[in-house]
Amino acid sequence: MNNTMTSANAPADTSVDHVTITPSILYFGTPVVLLSTENEDGSCNLAPMSSAWALGPVIVLGVGIEGQTAHNLRSRPELVINLPAPAQWPAVERLAPLTGRTPVPVGKRDNFRFEPDKFAAAGLRPEPSELVRPPRVAECPIQLEARAARVQPDTGGRFLIVEAQVLKVHADPRIVVPGTQHLDPSGWSPLIYNFRHYYGLGPELGHSFRSQTPRPGR
């Protein structure tokens, strides 16, 4: 049996015998976001995460229950969901071993350190939001001002599931279809977290029949 794929666009080989595995993580290609939330003293926490997906104007987030983001959203529901571009992965990775929680939670002490100024540590710049208190990340091409409408633990007790209502969308004009309210999928590429490795998107394969931004010849 030849399992070699000759093209990224080749159809799946249905004759392959699957194996049963137990992976340590299930980040099978999800977008990275940077969450800015407000600390008790009015300062800002900035945290990377990769469990985010959209239900219309609601973004569902999964955040670690021990972190500062979870602590903040329980009592201060305003946040900004910032989406970095692929080239900004080094800034995301600079944030990865940091926590805004002090003392550092027991489960994080081996791999994380406390950092009160996450923006400076990542080399990013805050800019004021219009409807919420936490700042936006100026360098991120897409910024979603939002408010957590529901915050509840997951069934395993390790994460908080946050349903965030988007209040305002800010976008770099270079990724907006001129004269419309549409983001241009040919101009925007999210930063993808694929089994703890960072990726951007590859070439377009096609578009959904529901697309409002079809490209000629596709």
Short mmCIF file of N, CA and C in Angstrom, two decimals, residues 25-173:
data_model
loop_
_atom_site.label_atom_id
_atom_site.label_comp_id
_atom_site.label_asym_id
_atom_site.label_seq_id
_atom_site.Cartn_x
_atom_site.Cartn_y
_atom_site.Cartn_z
N ILE A 25 -2.86 16.56 23.17
CA ILE A 25 -3.63 17.77 22.87
C ILE A 25 -4.46 17.54 21.62
N LEU A 26 -5.47 18.37 21.42
CA LEU A 26 -6.32 18.26 20.24
C LEU A 26 -6.44 19.61 19.53
N TYR A 27 -5.34 20.33 19.43
CA TYR A 27 -5.34 21.60 18.69
C TYR A 27 -5.10 21.29 17.22
N PHE A 28 -6.13 20.81 16.55
CA PHE A 28 -5.97 20.35 15.17
C PHE A 28 -6.22 21.49 14.17
N GLY A 29 -5.43 22.55 14.32
CA GLY A 29 -5.53 23.67 13.38
C GLY A 29 -6.59 24.66 13.80
N THR A 30 -6.35 25.41 14.88
CA THR A 30 -7.31 26.39 15.37
C THR A 30 -6.65 27.77 15.40
N PRO A 31 -7.43 28.86 15.27
CA PRO A 31 -6.83 30.19 15.22
C PRO A 31 -6.33 30.63 16.59
N VAL A 32 -5.25 31.40 16.56
CA VAL A 32 -4.71 32.00 17.77
C VAL A 32 -5.38 33.35 17.98
N VAL A 33 -5.75 33.66 19.22
CA VAL A 33 -6.24 34.99 19.57
C VAL A 33 -5.50 35.47 20.80
N LEU A 34 -5.42 36.77 20.95
CA LEU A 34 -4.88 37.40 22.14
C LEU A 34 -6.03 38.07 22.87
N LEU A 35 -6.26 37.67 24.11
CA LEU A 35 -7.37 38.21 24.89
C LEU A 35 -6.85 39.29 25.83
N SER A 36 -7.40 40.49 25.71
CA SER A 36 -7.08 41.53 26.68
C SER A 36 -8.26 41.69 27.62
N THR A 37 -7.97 41.63 28.92
CA THR A 37 -8.99 41.76 29.97
C THR A 37 -8.47 42.72 31.03
N GLU A 38 -9.36 43.12 31.93
CA GLU A 38 -9.00 44.10 32.95
C GLU A 38 -8.73 43.44 34.29
N ASN A 39 -7.57 43.77 34.89
CA ASN A 39 -7.23 43.29 36.22
C ASN A 39 -7.97 44.10 37.28
N GLU A 40 -7.92 43.60 38.51
CA GLU A 40 -8.62 44.25 39.62
C GLU A 40 -8.18 45.69 39.84
N ASP A 41 -6.89 45.98 39.59
CA ASP A 41 -6.37 47.32 39.83
C ASP A 41 -6.52 48.24 38.63
N GLY A 42 -7.22 47.80 37.59
CA GLY A 42 -7.44 48.62 36.41
C GLY A 42 -6.40 48.45 35.33
N SER A 43 -5.33 47.70 35.61
CA SER A 43 -4.33 47.41 34.58
C SER A 43 -4.87 46.33 33.64
N CYS A 44 -4.07 46.01 32.63
CA CYS A 44 -4.55 45.06 31.61
C CYS A 44 -3.77 43.77 31.63
N ASN A 45 -4.46 42.66 31.41
CA ASN A 45 -3.81 41.38 31.18
C ASN A 45 -3.98 41.02 29.71
N LEU A 46 -2.94 40.43 29.16
CA LEU A 46 -2.97 40.00 27.76
C LEU A 46 -2.55 38.54 27.70
N ALA A 47 -3.37 37.70 27.11
CA ALA A 47 -3.10 36.26 27.13
C ALA A 47 -3.37 35.63 25.77
N PRO A 48 -2.47 34.76 25.29
CA PRO A 48 -2.72 34.02 24.06
C PRO A 48 -3.55 32.78 24.35
N MET A 49 -4.39 32.42 23.41
CA MET A 49 -5.15 31.18 23.52
C MET A 49 -5.56 30.73 22.13
N SER A 50 -5.94 29.47 22.01
CA SER A 50 -6.25 28.93 20.68
C SER A 50 -7.50 28.06 20.70
N SER A 51 -8.40 28.34 21.62
CA SER A 51 -9.69 27.65 21.64
C SER A 51 -10.78 28.71 21.48
N ALA A 52 -11.01 29.09 20.22
CA ALA A 52 -11.98 30.14 19.92
C ALA A 52 -12.70 29.80 18.62
N TRP A 53 -14.03 29.98 18.63
CA TRP A 53 -14.79 29.80 17.40
C TRP A 53 -16.06 30.64 17.46
N ALA A 54 -16.61 30.93 16.29
CA ALA A 54 -17.70 31.90 16.19
C ALA A 54 -19.05 31.22 15.97
N LEU A 55 -20.05 31.76 16.66
CA LEU A 55 -21.46 31.43 16.43
C LEU A 55 -22.16 32.74 16.11
N GLY A 56 -22.14 33.12 14.84
CA GLY A 56 -22.68 34.43 14.48
C GLY A 56 -21.88 35.52 15.17
N PRO A 57 -22.54 36.43 15.90
CA PRO A 57 -21.83 37.51 16.59
C PRO A 57 -21.30 37.10 17.96
N VAL A 58 -21.35 35.83 18.29
CA VAL A 58 -20.85 35.33 19.57
C VAL A 58 -19.58 34.52 19.33
N ILE A 59 -18.53 34.83 20.10
CA ILE A 59 -17.30 34.05 20.05
C ILE A 59 -17.24 33.18 21.29
N VAL A 60 -17.11 31.87 21.10
CA VAL A 60 -17.00 30.93 22.21
C VAL A 60 -15.51 30.70 22.48
N LEU A 61 -15.12 30.90 23.74
CA LEU A 61 -13.73 30.80 24.14
C LEU A 61 -13.56 29.74 25.21
N GLY A 62 -12.44 29.05 25.17
CA GLY A 62 -12.09 28.13 26.24
C GLY A 62 -10.80 28.60 26.90
N VAL A 63 -10.87 28.99 28.15
CA VAL A 63 -9.68 29.52 28.84
C VAL A 63 -9.39 28.68 30.08
N GLY A 64 -8.10 28.55 30.39
CA GLY A 64 -7.70 27.79 31.56
C GLY A 64 -8.26 28.38 32.83
N ILE A 65 -8.78 27.54 33.70
CA ILE A 65 -9.53 28.02 34.86
C ILE A 65 -8.63 28.67 35.91
N GLU A 66 -7.31 28.36 35.89
CA GLU A 66 -6.41 28.91 36.89
C GLU A 66 -5.82 30.26 36.50
N GLY A 67 -5.94 30.66 35.24
CA GLY A 67 -5.26 31.83 34.75
C GLY A 67 -5.91 33.14 35.14
N GLN A 68 -5.18 34.24 34.87
CA GLN A 68 -5.68 35.56 35.18
C GLN A 68 -6.87 35.96 34.31
N THR A 69 -6.88 35.48 33.08
CA THR A 69 -8.01 35.79 32.19
C THR A 69 -9.32 35.25 32.78
N ALA A 70 -9.31 34.01 33.23
CA ALA A 70 -10.50 33.43 33.84
C ALA A 70 -10.89 34.20 35.09
N HIS A 71 -9.91 34.54 35.90
CA HIS A 71 -10.16 35.32 37.12
C HIS A 71 -10.82 36.64 36.77
N ASN A 72 -10.31 37.31 35.74
CA ASN A 72 -10.86 38.62 35.37
C ASN A 72 -12.28 38.52 34.84
N LEU A 73 -12.53 37.56 33.96
CA LEU A 73 -13.83 37.50 33.29
C LEU A 73 -14.96 37.09 34.23
N ARG A 74 -14.64 36.47 35.34
CA ARG A 74 -15.69 36.13 36.30
C ARG A 74 -16.33 37.38 36.89
N SER A 75 -15.57 38.45 37.04
CA SER A 75 -16.11 39.66 37.69
C SER A 75 -16.08 40.90 36.81
N ARG A 76 -15.28 40.88 35.74
CA ARG A 76 -15.21 42.02 34.83
C ARG A 76 -15.34 41.47 33.41
N PRO A 77 -16.54 41.46 32.86
CA PRO A 77 -16.81 40.69 31.64
C PRO A 77 -16.35 41.33 30.34
N GLU A 78 -15.81 42.53 30.37
CA GLU A 78 -15.40 43.16 29.13
C GLU A 78 -14.05 42.61 28.68
N LEU A 79 -13.89 42.47 27.37
CA LEU A 79 -12.64 41.94 26.81
C LEU A 79 -12.49 42.37 25.37
N VAL A 80 -11.29 42.20 24.84
CA VAL A 80 -11.04 42.36 23.41
C VAL A 80 -10.41 41.08 22.90
N ILE A 81 -10.95 40.58 21.80
CA ILE A 81 -10.44 39.38 21.14
C ILE A 81 -9.64 39.87 19.94
N ASN A 82 -8.33 39.81 20.06
CA ASN A 82 -7.43 40.31 19.02
C ASN A 82 -6.89 39.15 18.20
N LEU A 83 -6.95 39.26 16.88
CA LEU A 83 -6.47 38.18 16.01
C LEU A 83 -5.17 38.60 15.32
N PRO A 84 -4.05 37.97 15.71
CA PRO A 84 -2.77 38.30 15.07
C PRO A 84 -2.64 37.66 13.69
N ALA A 85 -1.76 38.24 12.89
CA ALA A 85 -1.42 37.68 11.59
C ALA A 85 -0.29 36.65 11.77
N PRO A 86 -0.07 35.79 10.77
CA PRO A 86 0.97 34.76 10.90
C PRO A 86 2.35 35.30 11.26
N ALA A 87 2.72 36.45 10.71
CA ALA A 87 4.05 37.00 10.97
C ALA A 87 4.24 37.43 12.43
N GLN A 88 3.14 37.52 13.17
CA GLN A 88 3.23 37.95 14.56
C GLN A 88 3.37 36.79 15.55
N TRP A 89 3.64 35.60 15.04
CA TRP A 89 3.75 34.45 15.95
C TRP A 89 4.86 34.62 16.98
N PRO A 90 6.00 35.29 16.69
CA PRO A 90 7.00 35.45 17.75
C PRO A 90 6.48 36.23 18.95
N ALA A 91 5.63 37.23 18.72
CA ALA A 91 5.04 37.98 19.83
C ALA A 91 4.13 37.09 20.66
N VAL A 92 3.37 36.24 19.98
CA VAL A 92 2.49 35.30 20.67
C VAL A 92 3.31 34.35 21.53
N GLU A 93 4.41 33.86 20.97
CA GLU A 93 5.23 32.91 21.70
C GLU A 93 5.94 33.56 22.88
N ARG A 94 6.25 34.86 22.77
CA ARG A 94 6.83 35.56 23.92
C ARG A 94 5.85 35.64 25.08
N LEU A 95 4.58 35.68 24.76
CA LEU A 95 3.54 35.70 25.79
C LEU A 95 3.28 34.31 26.39
N ALA A 96 3.56 33.28 25.62
CA ALA A 96 3.14 31.92 26.00
C ALA A 96 3.59 31.48 27.39
N PRO A 97 4.84 31.75 27.84
CA PRO A 97 5.26 31.26 29.16
C PRO A 97 4.97 32.23 30.30
N LEU A 98 4.18 33.26 30.04
CA LEU A 98 3.91 34.29 31.05
C LEU A 98 2.51 34.12 31.64
N THR A 99 2.37 34.55 32.88
CA THR A 99 1.05 34.59 33.50
C THR A 99 0.90 35.91 34.24
N GLY A 100 -0.32 36.42 34.23
CA GLY A 100 -0.61 37.64 34.99
C GLY A 100 -1.09 37.33 36.39
N ARG A 101 -1.03 36.08 36.78
CA ARG A 101 -1.54 35.64 38.08
C ARG A 101 -0.38 35.57 39.08
N THR A 102 -0.57 36.19 40.23
CA THR A 102 0.44 36.10 41.28
C THR A 102 -0.25 35.88 42.63
N PRO A 103 0.23 34.89 43.42
CA PRO A 103 1.33 33.99 43.06
C PRO A 103 0.97 33.08 41.89
N VAL A 104 1.98 32.60 41.20
CA VAL A 104 1.76 31.72 40.05
C VAL A 104 1.03 30.46 40.54
N PRO A 105 -0.07 30.08 39.87
CA PRO A 105 -0.79 28.86 40.29
C PRO A 105 0.12 27.63 40.33
N VAL A 106 -0.15 26.75 41.24
CA VAL A 106 0.68 25.56 41.44
C VAL A 106 0.88 24.80 40.13
N GLY A 107 -0.18 24.64 39.37
CA GLY A 107 -0.09 23.87 38.14
C GLY A 107 0.74 24.52 37.05
N LYS A 108 1.13 25.81 37.26
CA LYS A 108 1.90 26.52 36.24
C LYS A 108 3.34 26.80 36.66
N ARG A 109 3.69 26.50 37.88
CA ARG A 109 4.97 26.97 38.42
C ARG A 109 6.19 26.39 37.71
N ASP A 110 6.08 25.24 37.12
CA ASP A 110 7.24 24.63 36.46
C ASP A 110 7.57 25.30 35.13
N ASN A 111 6.57 25.91 34.48
CA ASN A 111 6.77 26.39 33.12
C ASN A 111 6.42 27.86 32.89
N PHE A 112 5.83 28.52 33.88
CA PHE A 112 5.38 29.89 33.69
C PHE A 112 6.00 30.81 34.73
N ARG A 113 6.08 32.10 34.38
CA ARG A 113 6.53 33.10 35.33
C ARG A 113 5.57 34.29 35.31
N PHE A 114 5.47 34.97 36.42
CA PHE A 114 4.59 36.13 36.53
C PHE A 114 5.17 37.30 35.75
N GLU A 115 4.31 38.00 34.99
CA GLU A 115 4.70 39.20 34.26
C GLU A 115 3.54 40.18 34.29
N PRO A 116 3.71 41.34 34.97
CA PRO A 116 2.61 42.29 35.08
C PRO A 116 2.35 43.09 33.81
N ASP A 117 3.40 43.29 32.97
CA ASP A 117 3.22 44.10 31.75
C ASP A 117 3.39 43.21 30.53
N LYS A 118 2.31 42.57 30.16
CA LYS A 118 2.36 41.61 29.06
C LYS A 118 2.60 42.31 27.71
N PHE A 119 2.03 43.50 27.51
CA PHE A 119 2.23 44.21 26.25
C PHE A 119 3.72 44.46 26.01
N ALA A 120 4.40 45.01 27.01
CA ALA A 120 5.82 45.31 26.86
C ALA A 120 6.62 44.03 26.64
N ALA A 121 6.29 42.97 27.37
CA ALA A 121 7.02 41.71 27.25
C ALA A 121 6.89 41.12 25.85
N ALA A 122 5.73 41.32 25.22
CA ALA A 122 5.49 40.77 23.88
C ALA A 122 5.97 41.70 22.79
N GLY A 123 6.28 42.97 23.13
CA GLY A 123 6.65 43.94 22.12
C GLY A 123 5.46 44.44 21.34
N LEU A 124 4.31 44.52 22.00
CA LEU A 124 3.07 44.97 21.38
C LEU A 124 2.62 46.28 22.02
N ARG A 125 1.73 46.98 21.32
CA ARG A 125 1.29 48.30 21.78
C ARG A 125 -0.21 48.29 22.05
N PRO A 126 -0.65 48.75 23.23
CA PRO A 126 -2.09 48.85 23.48
C PRO A 126 -2.65 50.13 22.86
N GLU A 127 -3.89 50.04 22.42
CA GLU A 127 -4.61 51.24 21.97
C GLU A 127 -6.01 51.21 22.55
N PRO A 128 -6.58 52.38 22.85
CA PRO A 128 -7.88 52.42 23.54
C PRO A 128 -8.99 51.75 22.73
N SER A 129 -9.87 51.08 23.44
CA SER A 129 -11.09 50.56 22.83
C SER A 129 -12.15 51.64 22.86
N GLU A 130 -13.25 51.42 22.18
CA GLU A 130 -14.33 52.41 22.10
C GLU A 130 -15.50 52.09 23.02
N LEU A 131 -15.76 50.80 23.23
CA LEU A 131 -16.94 50.41 23.99
C LEU A 131 -16.62 49.63 25.26
N VAL A 132 -15.39 49.15 25.39
CA VAL A 132 -15.01 48.35 26.56
C VAL A 132 -13.74 48.93 27.18
N ARG A 133 -13.46 48.55 28.41
CA ARG A 133 -12.32 49.11 29.13
C ARG A 133 -10.96 48.51 28.73
N PRO A 134 -10.84 47.20 28.51
CA PRO A 134 -9.54 46.67 28.11
C PRO A 134 -9.11 47.23 26.76
N PRO A 135 -7.81 47.45 26.55
CA PRO A 135 -7.33 47.99 25.28
C PRO A 135 -7.27 46.94 24.19
N ARG A 136 -7.18 47.43 22.97
CA ARG A 136 -6.94 46.57 21.82
C ARG A 136 -5.44 46.41 21.60
N VAL A 137 -5.05 45.39 20.84
CA VAL A 137 -3.66 45.22 20.43
C VAL A 137 -3.50 45.91 19.08
N ALA A 138 -2.74 47.01 19.08
CA ALA A 138 -2.66 47.86 17.88
C ALA A 138 -2.18 47.11 16.66
N GLU A 139 -1.25 46.18 16.85
CA GLU A 139 -0.65 45.48 15.72
C GLU A 139 -1.54 44.40 15.12
N CYS A 140 -2.58 43.98 15.79
CA CYS A 140 -3.42 42.89 15.28
C CYS A 140 -4.36 43.41 14.19
N PRO A 141 -4.43 42.75 13.03
CA PRO A 141 -5.27 43.22 11.93
C PRO A 141 -6.77 43.20 12.23
N ILE A 142 -7.21 42.31 13.14
CA ILE A 142 -8.63 42.25 13.51
C ILE A 142 -8.72 42.32 15.03
N GLN A 143 -9.62 43.20 15.50
CA GLN A 143 -9.83 43.38 16.94
C GLN A 143 -11.33 43.38 17.20
N LEU A 144 -11.79 42.54 18.11
CA LEU A 144 -13.21 42.41 18.41
C LEU A 144 -13.46 42.85 19.85
N GLU A 145 -14.10 44.00 20.00
CA GLU A 145 -14.52 44.41 21.34
C GLU A 145 -15.73 43.57 21.73
N ALA A 146 -15.74 43.06 22.95
CA ALA A 146 -16.78 42.09 23.31
C ALA A 146 -17.09 42.16 24.80
N ARG A 147 -18.18 41.49 25.17
CA ARG A 147 -18.56 41.36 26.57
C ARG A 147 -18.96 39.91 26.82
N ALA A 148 -18.42 39.31 27.86
CA ALA A 148 -18.74 37.93 28.20
C ALA A 148 -20.17 37.86 28.74
N ALA A 149 -21.05 37.22 27.98
CA ALA A 149 -22.45 37.10 28.37
C ALA A 149 -22.70 35.90 29.26
N ARG A 150 -21.84 34.88 29.14
CA ARG A 150 -21.98 33.68 29.97
C ARG A 150 -20.59 33.10 30.21
N VAL A 151 -20.31 32.80 31.47
CA VAL A 151 -19.03 32.22 31.86
C VAL A 151 -19.33 31.02 32.75
N GLN A 152 -18.90 29.83 32.34
CA GLN A 152 -19.20 28.63 33.11
C GLN A 152 -18.09 27.60 32.96
N PRO A 153 -17.88 26.75 33.96
CA PRO A 153 -16.83 25.73 33.85
C PRO A 153 -17.22 24.65 32.87
N ASP A 154 -16.19 24.01 32.28
CA ASP A 154 -16.45 22.87 31.40
C ASP A 154 -16.73 21.64 32.26
N THR A 155 -17.07 20.53 31.62
CA THR A 155 -17.46 19.35 32.37
C THR A 155 -16.31 18.74 33.17
N GLY A 156 -15.05 19.01 32.75
CA GLY A 156 -13.92 18.46 33.47
C GLY A 156 -13.38 19.35 34.56
N GLY A 157 -13.85 20.60 34.64
CA GLY A 157 -13.42 21.52 35.67
C GLY A 157 -12.05 22.13 35.44
N ARG A 158 -11.48 22.01 34.24
CA ARG A 158 -10.16 22.56 33.96
C ARG A 158 -10.22 23.88 33.20
N PHE A 159 -11.35 24.15 32.58
CA PHE A 159 -11.47 25.33 31.72
C PHE A 159 -12.75 26.08 32.03
N LEU A 160 -12.77 27.36 31.64
CA LEU A 160 -14.00 28.13 31.61
C LEU A 160 -14.45 28.25 30.16
N ILE A 161 -15.71 28.02 29.92
CA ILE A 161 -16.29 28.25 28.60
C ILE A 161 -16.95 29.63 28.65
N VAL A 162 -16.47 30.51 27.78
CA VAL A 162 -16.92 31.90 27.77
C VAL A 162 -17.66 32.17 26.46
N GLU A 163 -18.89 32.66 26.56
CA GLU A 163 -19.63 33.09 25.39
C GLU A 163 -19.58 34.61 25.35
N ALA A 164 -18.83 35.14 24.40
CA ALA A 164 -18.58 36.57 24.33
C ALA A 164 -19.35 37.21 23.18
N GLN A 165 -20.19 38.18 23.52
CA GLN A 165 -20.97 38.90 22.51
C GLN A 165 -20.11 40.00 21.91
N VAL A 166 -19.91 39.95 20.60
CA VAL A 166 -19.09 40.95 19.93
C VAL A 166 -19.88 42.25 19.81
N LEU A 167 -19.26 43.35 20.25
CA LEU A 167 -19.91 44.65 20.24
C LEU A 167 -19.43 45.54 19.09
N LYS A 168 -18.17 45.39 18.71
CA LYS A 168 -17.62 46.21 17.62
C LYS A 168 -16.43 45.48 17.01
N VAL A 169 -16.34 45.55 15.67
CA VAL A 169 -15.26 44.92 14.93
C VAL A 169 -14.37 45.99 14.32
N HIS A 170 -13.08 45.93 14.59
CA HIS A 170 -12.10 46.82 13.97
C HIS A 170 -11.23 45.98 13.04
N ALA A 171 -11.00 46.48 11.82
CA ALA A 171 -10.21 45.72 10.84
C ALA A 171 -9.25 46.63 10.11
N ASP A 172 -8.07 46.12 9.85
CA ASP A 172 -7.11 46.80 8.99
C ASP A 172 -7.77 47.00 7.62
N PRO A 173 -7.83 48.22 7.10
CA PRO A 173 -8.53 48.45 5.82
C PRO A 173 -7.95 47.65 4.66
#
